[in-house]
mmCIF file of C-alpha atoms in Angstrom:
data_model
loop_
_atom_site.group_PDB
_atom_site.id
_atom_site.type_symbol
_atom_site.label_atom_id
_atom_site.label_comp_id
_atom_site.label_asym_id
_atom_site.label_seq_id
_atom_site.Cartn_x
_atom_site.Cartn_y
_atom_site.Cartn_z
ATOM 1 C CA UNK A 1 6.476 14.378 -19.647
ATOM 2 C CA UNK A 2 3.617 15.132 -16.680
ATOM 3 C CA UNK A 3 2.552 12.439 -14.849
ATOM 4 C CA UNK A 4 -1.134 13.120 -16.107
ATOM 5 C CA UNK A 5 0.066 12.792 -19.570
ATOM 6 C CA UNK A 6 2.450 9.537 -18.542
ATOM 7 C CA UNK A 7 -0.357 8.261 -16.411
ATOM 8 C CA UNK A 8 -0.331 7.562 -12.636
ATOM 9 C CA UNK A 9 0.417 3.929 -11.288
ATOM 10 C CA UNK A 10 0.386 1.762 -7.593
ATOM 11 C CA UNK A 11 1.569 -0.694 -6.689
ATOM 12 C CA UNK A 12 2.388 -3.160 -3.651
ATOM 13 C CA UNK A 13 5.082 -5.933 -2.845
ATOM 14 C CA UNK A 14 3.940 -9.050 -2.417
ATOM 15 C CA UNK A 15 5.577 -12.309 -1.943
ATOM 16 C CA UNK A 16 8.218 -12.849 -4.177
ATOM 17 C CA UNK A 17 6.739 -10.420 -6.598
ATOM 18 C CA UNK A 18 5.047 -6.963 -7.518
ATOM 19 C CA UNK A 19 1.729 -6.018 -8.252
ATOM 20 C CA UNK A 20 1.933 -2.725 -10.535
ATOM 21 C CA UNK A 21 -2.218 -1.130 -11.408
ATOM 22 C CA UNK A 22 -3.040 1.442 -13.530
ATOM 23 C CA UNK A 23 -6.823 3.225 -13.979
ATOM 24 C CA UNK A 24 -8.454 -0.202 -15.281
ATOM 25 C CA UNK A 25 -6.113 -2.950 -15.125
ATOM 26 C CA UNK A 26 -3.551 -4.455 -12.154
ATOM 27 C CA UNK A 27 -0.645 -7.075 -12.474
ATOM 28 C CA UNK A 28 1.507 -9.511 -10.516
ATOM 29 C CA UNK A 29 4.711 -11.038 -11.483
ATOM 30 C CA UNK A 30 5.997 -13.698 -8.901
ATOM 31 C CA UNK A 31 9.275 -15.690 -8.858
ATOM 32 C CA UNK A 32 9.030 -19.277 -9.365
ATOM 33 C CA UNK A 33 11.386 -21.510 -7.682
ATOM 34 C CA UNK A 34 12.294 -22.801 -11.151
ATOM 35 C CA UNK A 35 13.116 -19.062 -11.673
ATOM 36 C CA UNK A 36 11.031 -18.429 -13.806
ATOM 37 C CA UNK A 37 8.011 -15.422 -14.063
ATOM 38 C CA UNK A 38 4.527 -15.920 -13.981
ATOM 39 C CA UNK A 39 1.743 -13.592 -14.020
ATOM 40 C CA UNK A 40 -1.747 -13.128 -12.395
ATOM 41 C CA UNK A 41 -4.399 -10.178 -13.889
ATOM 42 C CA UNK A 42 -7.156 -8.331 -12.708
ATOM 43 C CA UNK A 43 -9.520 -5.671 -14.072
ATOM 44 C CA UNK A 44 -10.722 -2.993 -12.134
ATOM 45 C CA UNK A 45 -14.756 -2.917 -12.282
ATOM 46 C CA UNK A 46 -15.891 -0.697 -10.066
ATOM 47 C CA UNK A 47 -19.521 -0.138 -10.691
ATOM 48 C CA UNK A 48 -20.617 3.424 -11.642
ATOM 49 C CA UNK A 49 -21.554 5.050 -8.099
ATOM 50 C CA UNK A 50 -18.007 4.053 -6.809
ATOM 51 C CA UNK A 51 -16.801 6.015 -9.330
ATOM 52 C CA UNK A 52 -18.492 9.132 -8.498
ATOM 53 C CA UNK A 53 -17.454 8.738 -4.940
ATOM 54 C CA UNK A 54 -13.878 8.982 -6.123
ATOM 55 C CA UNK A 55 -14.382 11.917 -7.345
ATOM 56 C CA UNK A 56 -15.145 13.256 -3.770
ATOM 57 C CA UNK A 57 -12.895 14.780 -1.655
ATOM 58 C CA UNK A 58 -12.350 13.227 1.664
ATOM 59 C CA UNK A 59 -14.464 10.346 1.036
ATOM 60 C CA UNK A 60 -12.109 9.518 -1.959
ATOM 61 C CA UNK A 61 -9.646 8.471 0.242
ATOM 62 C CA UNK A 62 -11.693 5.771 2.291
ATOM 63 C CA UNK A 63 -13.172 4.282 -1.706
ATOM 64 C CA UNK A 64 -9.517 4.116 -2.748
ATOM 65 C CA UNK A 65 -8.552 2.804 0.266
ATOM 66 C CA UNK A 66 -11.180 -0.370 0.547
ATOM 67 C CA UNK A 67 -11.212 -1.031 -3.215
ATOM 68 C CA UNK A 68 -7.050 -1.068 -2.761
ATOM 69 C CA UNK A 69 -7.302 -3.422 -0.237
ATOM 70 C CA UNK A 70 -9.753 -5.663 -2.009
ATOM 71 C CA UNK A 71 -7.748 -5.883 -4.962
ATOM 72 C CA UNK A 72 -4.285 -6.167 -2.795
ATOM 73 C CA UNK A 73 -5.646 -8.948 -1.410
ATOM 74 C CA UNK A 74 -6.571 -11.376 -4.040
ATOM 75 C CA UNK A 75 -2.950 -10.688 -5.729
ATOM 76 C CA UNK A 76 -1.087 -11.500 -2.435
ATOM 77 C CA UNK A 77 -3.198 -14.770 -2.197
ATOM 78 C CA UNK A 78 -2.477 -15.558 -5.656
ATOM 79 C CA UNK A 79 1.285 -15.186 -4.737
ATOM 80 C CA UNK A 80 1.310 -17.155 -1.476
ATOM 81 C CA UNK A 81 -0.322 -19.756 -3.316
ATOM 82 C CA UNK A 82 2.076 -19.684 -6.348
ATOM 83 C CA UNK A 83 5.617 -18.937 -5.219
ATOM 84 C CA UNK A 84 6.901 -21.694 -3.471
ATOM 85 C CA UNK A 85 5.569 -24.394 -5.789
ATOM 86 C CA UNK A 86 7.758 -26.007 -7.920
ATOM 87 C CA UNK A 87 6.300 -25.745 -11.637
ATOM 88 C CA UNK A 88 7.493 -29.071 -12.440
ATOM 89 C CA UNK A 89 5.373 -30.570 -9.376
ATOM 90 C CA UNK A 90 2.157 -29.236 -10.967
ATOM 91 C CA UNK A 91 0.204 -32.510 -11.919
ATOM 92 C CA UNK A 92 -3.154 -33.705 -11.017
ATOM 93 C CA UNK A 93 -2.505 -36.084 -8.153
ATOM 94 C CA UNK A 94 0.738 -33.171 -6.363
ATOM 95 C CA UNK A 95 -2.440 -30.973 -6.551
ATOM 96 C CA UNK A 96 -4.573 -32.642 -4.396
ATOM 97 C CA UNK A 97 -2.013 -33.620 -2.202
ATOM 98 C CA UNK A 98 -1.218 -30.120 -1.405
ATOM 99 C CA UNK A 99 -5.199 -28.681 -1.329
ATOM 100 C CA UNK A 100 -4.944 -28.861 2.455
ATOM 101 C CA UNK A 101 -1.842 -27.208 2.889
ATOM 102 C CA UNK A 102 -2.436 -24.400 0.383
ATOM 103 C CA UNK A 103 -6.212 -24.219 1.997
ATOM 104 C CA UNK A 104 -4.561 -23.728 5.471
ATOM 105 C CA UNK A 105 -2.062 -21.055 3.633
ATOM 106 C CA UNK A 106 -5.197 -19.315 2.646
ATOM 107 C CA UNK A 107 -6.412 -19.126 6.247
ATOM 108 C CA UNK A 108 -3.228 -18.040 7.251
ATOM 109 C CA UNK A 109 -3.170 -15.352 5.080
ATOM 110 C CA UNK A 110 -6.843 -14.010 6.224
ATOM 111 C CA UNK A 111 -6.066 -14.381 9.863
ATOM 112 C CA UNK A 112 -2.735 -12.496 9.022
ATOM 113 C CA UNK A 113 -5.137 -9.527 6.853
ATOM 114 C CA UNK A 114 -7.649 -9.342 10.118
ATOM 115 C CA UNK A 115 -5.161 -9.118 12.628
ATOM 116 C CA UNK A 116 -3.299 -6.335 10.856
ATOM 117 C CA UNK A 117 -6.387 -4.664 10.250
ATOM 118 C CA UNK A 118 -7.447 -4.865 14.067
ATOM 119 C CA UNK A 119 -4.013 -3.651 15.296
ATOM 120 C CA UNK A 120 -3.939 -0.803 12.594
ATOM 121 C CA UNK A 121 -7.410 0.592 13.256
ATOM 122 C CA UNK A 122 -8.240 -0.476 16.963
ATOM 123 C CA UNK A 123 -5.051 -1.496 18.619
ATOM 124 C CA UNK A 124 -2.726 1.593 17.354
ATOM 125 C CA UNK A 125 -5.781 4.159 18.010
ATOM 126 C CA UNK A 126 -7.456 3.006 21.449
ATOM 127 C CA UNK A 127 -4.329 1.324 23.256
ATOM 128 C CA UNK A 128 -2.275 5.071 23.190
ATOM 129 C CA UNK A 129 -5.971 6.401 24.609
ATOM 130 C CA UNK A 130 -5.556 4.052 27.837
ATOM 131 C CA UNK A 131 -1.846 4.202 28.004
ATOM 132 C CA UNK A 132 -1.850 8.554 27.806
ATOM 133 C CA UNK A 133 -4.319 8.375 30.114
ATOM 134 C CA UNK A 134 -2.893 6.443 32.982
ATOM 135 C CA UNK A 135 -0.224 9.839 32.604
ATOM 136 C CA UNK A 136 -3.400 12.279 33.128
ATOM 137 C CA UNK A 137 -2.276 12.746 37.107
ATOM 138 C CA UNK A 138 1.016 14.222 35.683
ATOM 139 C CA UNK A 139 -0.234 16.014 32.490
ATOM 140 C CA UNK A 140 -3.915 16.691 32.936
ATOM 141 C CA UNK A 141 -4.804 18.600 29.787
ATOM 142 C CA UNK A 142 -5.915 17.942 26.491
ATOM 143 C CA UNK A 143 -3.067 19.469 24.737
ATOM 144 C CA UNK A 144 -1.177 16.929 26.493
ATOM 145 C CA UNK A 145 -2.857 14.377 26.466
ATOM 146 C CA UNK A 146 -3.165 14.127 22.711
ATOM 147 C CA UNK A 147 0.521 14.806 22.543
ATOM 148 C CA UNK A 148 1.263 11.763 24.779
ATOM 149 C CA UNK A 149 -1.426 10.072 22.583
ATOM 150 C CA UNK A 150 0.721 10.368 19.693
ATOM 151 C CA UNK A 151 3.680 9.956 21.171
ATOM 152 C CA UNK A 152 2.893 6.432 22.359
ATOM 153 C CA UNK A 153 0.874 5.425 18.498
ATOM 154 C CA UNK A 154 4.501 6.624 16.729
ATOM 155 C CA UNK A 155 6.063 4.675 19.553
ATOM 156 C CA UNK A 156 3.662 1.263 18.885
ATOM 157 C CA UNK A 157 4.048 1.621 15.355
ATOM 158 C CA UNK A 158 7.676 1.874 14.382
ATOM 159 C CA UNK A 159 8.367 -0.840 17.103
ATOM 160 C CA UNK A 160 5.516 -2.740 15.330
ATOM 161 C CA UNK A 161 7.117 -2.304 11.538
ATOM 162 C CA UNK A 162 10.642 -3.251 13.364
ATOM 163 C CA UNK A 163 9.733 -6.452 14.828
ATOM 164 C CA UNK A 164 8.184 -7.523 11.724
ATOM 165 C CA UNK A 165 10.943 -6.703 9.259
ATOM 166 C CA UNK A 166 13.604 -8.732 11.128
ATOM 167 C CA UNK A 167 11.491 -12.100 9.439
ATOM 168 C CA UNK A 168 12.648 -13.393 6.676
ATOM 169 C CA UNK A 169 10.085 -13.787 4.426
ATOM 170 C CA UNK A 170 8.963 -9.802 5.546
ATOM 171 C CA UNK A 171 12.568 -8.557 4.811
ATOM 172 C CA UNK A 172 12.508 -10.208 1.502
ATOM 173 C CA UNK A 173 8.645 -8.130 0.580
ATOM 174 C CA UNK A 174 10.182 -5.188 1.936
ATOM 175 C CA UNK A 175 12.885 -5.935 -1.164
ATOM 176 C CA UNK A 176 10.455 -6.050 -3.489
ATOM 177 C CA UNK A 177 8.713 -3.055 -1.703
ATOM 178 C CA UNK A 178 12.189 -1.106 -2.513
ATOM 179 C CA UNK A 179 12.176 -2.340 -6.302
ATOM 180 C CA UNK A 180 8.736 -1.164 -6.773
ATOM 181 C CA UNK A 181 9.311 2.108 -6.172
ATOM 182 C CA UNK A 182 12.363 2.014 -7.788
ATOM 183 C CA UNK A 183 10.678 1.025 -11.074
ATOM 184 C CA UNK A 184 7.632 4.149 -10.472
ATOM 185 C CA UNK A 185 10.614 6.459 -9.953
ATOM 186 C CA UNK A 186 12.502 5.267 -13.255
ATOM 187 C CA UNK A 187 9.692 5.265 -15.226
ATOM 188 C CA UNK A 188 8.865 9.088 -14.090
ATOM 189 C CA UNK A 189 12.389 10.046 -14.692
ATOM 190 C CA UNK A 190 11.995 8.971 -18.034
ATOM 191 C CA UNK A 191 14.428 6.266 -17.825
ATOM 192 C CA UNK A 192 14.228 3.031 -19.632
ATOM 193 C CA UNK A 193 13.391 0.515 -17.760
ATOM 194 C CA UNK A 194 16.793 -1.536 -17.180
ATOM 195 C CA UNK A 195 18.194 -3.126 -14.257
ATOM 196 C CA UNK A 196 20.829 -0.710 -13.846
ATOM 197 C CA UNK A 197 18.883 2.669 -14.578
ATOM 198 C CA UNK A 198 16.150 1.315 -12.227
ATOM 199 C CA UNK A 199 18.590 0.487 -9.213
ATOM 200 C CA UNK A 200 20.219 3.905 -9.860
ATOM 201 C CA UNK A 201 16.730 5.092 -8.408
ATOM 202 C CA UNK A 202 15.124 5.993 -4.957
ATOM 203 C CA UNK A 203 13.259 3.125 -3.068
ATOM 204 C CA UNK A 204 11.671 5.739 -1.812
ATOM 205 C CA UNK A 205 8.057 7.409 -3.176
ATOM 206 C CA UNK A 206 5.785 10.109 -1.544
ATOM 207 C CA UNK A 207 2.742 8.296 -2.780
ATOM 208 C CA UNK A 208 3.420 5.249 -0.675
ATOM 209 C CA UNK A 209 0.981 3.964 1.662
ATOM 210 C CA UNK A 210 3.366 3.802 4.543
ATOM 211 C CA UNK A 211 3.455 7.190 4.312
ATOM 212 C CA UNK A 212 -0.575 7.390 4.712
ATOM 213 C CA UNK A 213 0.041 5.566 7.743
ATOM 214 C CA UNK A 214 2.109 7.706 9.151
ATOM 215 C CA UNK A 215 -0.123 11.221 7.876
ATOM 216 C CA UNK A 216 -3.192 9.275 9.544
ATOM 217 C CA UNK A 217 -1.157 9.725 12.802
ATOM 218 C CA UNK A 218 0.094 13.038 12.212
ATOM 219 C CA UNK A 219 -3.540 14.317 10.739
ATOM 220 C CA UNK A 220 -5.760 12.710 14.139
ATOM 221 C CA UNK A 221 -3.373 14.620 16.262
ATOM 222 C CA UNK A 222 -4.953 17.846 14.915
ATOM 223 C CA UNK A 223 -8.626 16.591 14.529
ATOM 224 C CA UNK A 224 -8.568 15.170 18.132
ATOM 225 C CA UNK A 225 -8.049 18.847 19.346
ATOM 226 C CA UNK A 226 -11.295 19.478 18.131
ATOM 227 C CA UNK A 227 -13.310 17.079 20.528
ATOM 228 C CA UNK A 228 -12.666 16.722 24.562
ATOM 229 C CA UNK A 229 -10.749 14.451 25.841
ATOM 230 C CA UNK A 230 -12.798 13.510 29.332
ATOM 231 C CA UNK A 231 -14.016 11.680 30.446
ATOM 232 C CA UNK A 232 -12.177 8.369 29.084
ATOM 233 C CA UNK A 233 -15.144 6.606 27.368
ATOM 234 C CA UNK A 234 -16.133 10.000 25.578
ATOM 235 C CA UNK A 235 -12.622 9.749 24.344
ATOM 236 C CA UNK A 236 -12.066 6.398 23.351
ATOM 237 C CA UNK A 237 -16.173 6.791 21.446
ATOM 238 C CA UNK A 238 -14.639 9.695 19.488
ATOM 239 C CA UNK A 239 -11.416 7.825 18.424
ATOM 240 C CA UNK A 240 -13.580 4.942 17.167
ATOM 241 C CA UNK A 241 -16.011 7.365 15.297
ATOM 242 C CA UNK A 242 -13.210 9.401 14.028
ATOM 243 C CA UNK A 243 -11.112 6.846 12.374
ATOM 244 C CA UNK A 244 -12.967 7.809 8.993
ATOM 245 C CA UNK A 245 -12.732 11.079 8.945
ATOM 246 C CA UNK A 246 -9.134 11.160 9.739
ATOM 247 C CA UNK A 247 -8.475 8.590 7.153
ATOM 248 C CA UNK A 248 -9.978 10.889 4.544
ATOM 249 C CA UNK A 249 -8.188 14.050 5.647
ATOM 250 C CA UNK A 250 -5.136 11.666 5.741
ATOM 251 C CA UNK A 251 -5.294 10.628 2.165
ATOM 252 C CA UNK A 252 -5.960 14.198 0.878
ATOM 253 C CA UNK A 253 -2.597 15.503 2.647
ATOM 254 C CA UNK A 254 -0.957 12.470 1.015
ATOM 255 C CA UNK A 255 -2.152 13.519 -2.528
ATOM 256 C CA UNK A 256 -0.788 17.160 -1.670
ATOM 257 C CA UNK A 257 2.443 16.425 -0.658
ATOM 258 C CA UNK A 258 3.043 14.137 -3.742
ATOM 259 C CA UNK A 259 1.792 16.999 -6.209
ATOM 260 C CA UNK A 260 3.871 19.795 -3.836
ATOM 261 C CA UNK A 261 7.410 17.303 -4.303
ATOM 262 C CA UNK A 262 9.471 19.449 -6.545
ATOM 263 C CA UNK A 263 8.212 22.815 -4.947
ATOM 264 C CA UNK A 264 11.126 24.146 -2.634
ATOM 265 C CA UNK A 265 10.414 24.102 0.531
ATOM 266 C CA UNK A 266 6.598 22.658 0.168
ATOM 267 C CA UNK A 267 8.545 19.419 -1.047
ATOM 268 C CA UNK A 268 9.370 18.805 3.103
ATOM 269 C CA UNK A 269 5.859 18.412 3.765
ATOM 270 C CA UNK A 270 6.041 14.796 2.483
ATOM 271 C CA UNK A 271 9.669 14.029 4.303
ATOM 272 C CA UNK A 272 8.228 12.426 7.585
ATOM 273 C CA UNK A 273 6.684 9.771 5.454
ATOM 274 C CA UNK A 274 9.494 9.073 3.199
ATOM 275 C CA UNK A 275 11.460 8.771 6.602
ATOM 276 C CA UNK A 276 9.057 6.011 7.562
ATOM 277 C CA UNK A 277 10.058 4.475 4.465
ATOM 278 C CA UNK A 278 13.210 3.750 5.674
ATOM 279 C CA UNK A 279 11.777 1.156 7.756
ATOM 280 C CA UNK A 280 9.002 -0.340 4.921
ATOM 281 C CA UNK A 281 11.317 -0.718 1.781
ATOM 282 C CA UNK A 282 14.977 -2.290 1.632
ATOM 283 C CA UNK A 283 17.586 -1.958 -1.046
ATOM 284 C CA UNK A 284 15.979 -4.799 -3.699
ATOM 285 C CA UNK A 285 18.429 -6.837 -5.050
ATOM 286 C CA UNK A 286 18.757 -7.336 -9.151
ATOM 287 C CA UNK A 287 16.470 -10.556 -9.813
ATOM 288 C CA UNK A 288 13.747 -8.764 -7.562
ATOM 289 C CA UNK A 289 14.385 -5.577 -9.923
ATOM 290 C CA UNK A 290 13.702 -7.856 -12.983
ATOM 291 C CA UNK A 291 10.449 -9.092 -11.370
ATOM 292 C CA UNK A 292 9.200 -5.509 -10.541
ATOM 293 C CA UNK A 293 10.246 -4.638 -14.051
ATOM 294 C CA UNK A 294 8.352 -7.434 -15.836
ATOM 295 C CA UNK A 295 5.432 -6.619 -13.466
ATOM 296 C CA UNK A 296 5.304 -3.238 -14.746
ATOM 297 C CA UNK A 297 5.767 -3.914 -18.701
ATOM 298 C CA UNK A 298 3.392 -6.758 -18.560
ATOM 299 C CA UNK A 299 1.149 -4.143 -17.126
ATOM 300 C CA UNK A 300 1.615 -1.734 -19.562
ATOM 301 C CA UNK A 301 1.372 -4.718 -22.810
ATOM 302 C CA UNK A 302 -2.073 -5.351 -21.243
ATOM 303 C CA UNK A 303 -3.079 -1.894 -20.743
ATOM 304 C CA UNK A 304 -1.795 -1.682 -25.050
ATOM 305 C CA UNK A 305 -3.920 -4.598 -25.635
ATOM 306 C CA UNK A 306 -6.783 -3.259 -23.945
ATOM 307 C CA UNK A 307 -6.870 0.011 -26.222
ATOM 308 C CA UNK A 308 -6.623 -1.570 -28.816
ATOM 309 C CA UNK A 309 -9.294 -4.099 -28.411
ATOM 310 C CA UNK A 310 -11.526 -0.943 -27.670
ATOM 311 C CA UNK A 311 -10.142 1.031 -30.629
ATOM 312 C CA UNK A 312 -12.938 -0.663 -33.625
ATOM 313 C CA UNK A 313 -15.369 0.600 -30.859
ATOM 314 C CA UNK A 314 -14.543 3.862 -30.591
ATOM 315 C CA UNK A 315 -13.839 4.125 -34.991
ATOM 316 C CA UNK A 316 -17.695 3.163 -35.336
ATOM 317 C CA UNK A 317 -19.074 5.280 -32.646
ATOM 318 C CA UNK A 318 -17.029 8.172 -34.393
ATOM 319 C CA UNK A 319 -18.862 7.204 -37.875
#
């Protein structure tokens, strides 16, 4: 079965759970300390001029990514508020007790989102600028210099990723990162979705967004050929005004390698990303699995429910 006739999901790991999304609806299923599952939803209602700048090429990329990001965001604040509490604790008076804390969780969380956003966007492209330049008495071109450039944002980046994962609570959502893909990869095998068929699977999946991060690298390389690199402000102005545009070549590469992965030899243009993936997903272990899976049915139950809600709609329209 295609994937256009199985339908394409996302999804992202978030604390002590998945989020799975489809074309209209997303879900989260978190761990409980009790053990047990619970869920959070969210509709995708994108009004209709978003929609037609999906449809876009190169600006497609930059829609998907923001409205991604938006709706990533409220499920892994929904999980760091939910995970660690215990379900039995959940009365009026333990509630306000803990408004602070969870409030302060909440900041955390935001400063955590802006911080990675700063060091992904201005950090990894203007601090390789500075340090490839201090290099420019040794290699004074622009070929070189945008090599060096890249060399020291692949450097900054997989030490970045490294440091993180040795944290516990990262390690763990790079777990969960693992199962998710696991559970795509079943479920486009054709597999039901068990524990065991699922962990028979790949953690890794061309459509991932560490491998976007890792194409936006590759893809500036080859865009900042196009504009000089001198004097130093010129350069570091054209990085800065660049960043979308390379973003939406960047996303368009990722959607071709993904559609080129079972053509011989075009299926190698994706590798470098799944090799980042090494570093961004772990090998999950079985209770994680059974989270991503119940992420992913629950997902498709609402999706079911959703149709058929529609389906007395569509019946009169027909009439």
């Amino acid at each position: 079965m295609s994937e256009q006739t199985k339908g394409i999901y996302g999804g992202q790991a978030v604390v002590e759970g998945v989020m799975f999304g489809g074309r209209k609806e997303t879900v989260t299923a978190i761990r409980r300390k009790d053990g047990s599952i619970e869920y959070f939803y969210l509709t995708k209602n994108p009004p209709a001029w978003v929609q037609t700048l999906k449809r876009i090429p190169f600006i497609r990329g930059i829609v998907a990514l923001v409205e991604s990001s938006a709706i990533g965001s409220k499920h892994l604040t929904f999980a760091t508020d939910r995970y660690d509490e215990d379900p039995q604790d959940e009365v009026e008076n333990v509630k306000i007790e803990k408004k602070e804390s969870k409030l302060a969780m909440w900041l955390g969380v935001a400063v955590v989102g802006v911080l990675s956003f700063i060091f992904a966007k201005f950090v990894m492209t203007l601090i390789p600028v500075f340090i490839a330049n201090l290099f420019r008495p040794l290699v004074s071109g622009d070929m070189g210099q945008i090599m060096l450039e890249t060399l020291f944002k692949l450097i900054l980046l997989l030490g970045y990723i490294f440091a993180v994962s040795q944290t516990p609570i990262i390690k763990r959502v790079f777990q969960y990162h693992g199962a998710e893909h696991k559970v795509i990869n079943c479920y486009e095998a054709d597999l039901e979705l068990t524990v065991a068929n699922v962990q028979s699977r790949s953690r890794l999946h061309y459509r991932c967004g560490s491998s976007f991060i890792l194409f936006t690298v590759i893809v500036g390389m080859f865009i900042y050929m196009l504009v000089p690199t001198d004097p130093l402000w010129v350069r570091v102005v054209n990085r800065i005004l660049l960043i979308p545009v390379v973003l939406g070549v960047a996303f368009e590469v990722l959607q071709l390698t993904n559609k080129c992965r079972n053509i011989p030899i075009l299926k190698y243009l994706g590798v470098p990303g799944l090799w980042l993936q090494l570093l961004t997903t772990k090998e999950p272990q079985d209770d994680q699995v059974e989270v991503a899976i119940a992420s992913f049915q629950e997902l498709h139950r609402v999706e079911q429910t959703s149709k058929e809600a529609a389906l007395p709609e569509n019946l009169e329209l027909l009439e």
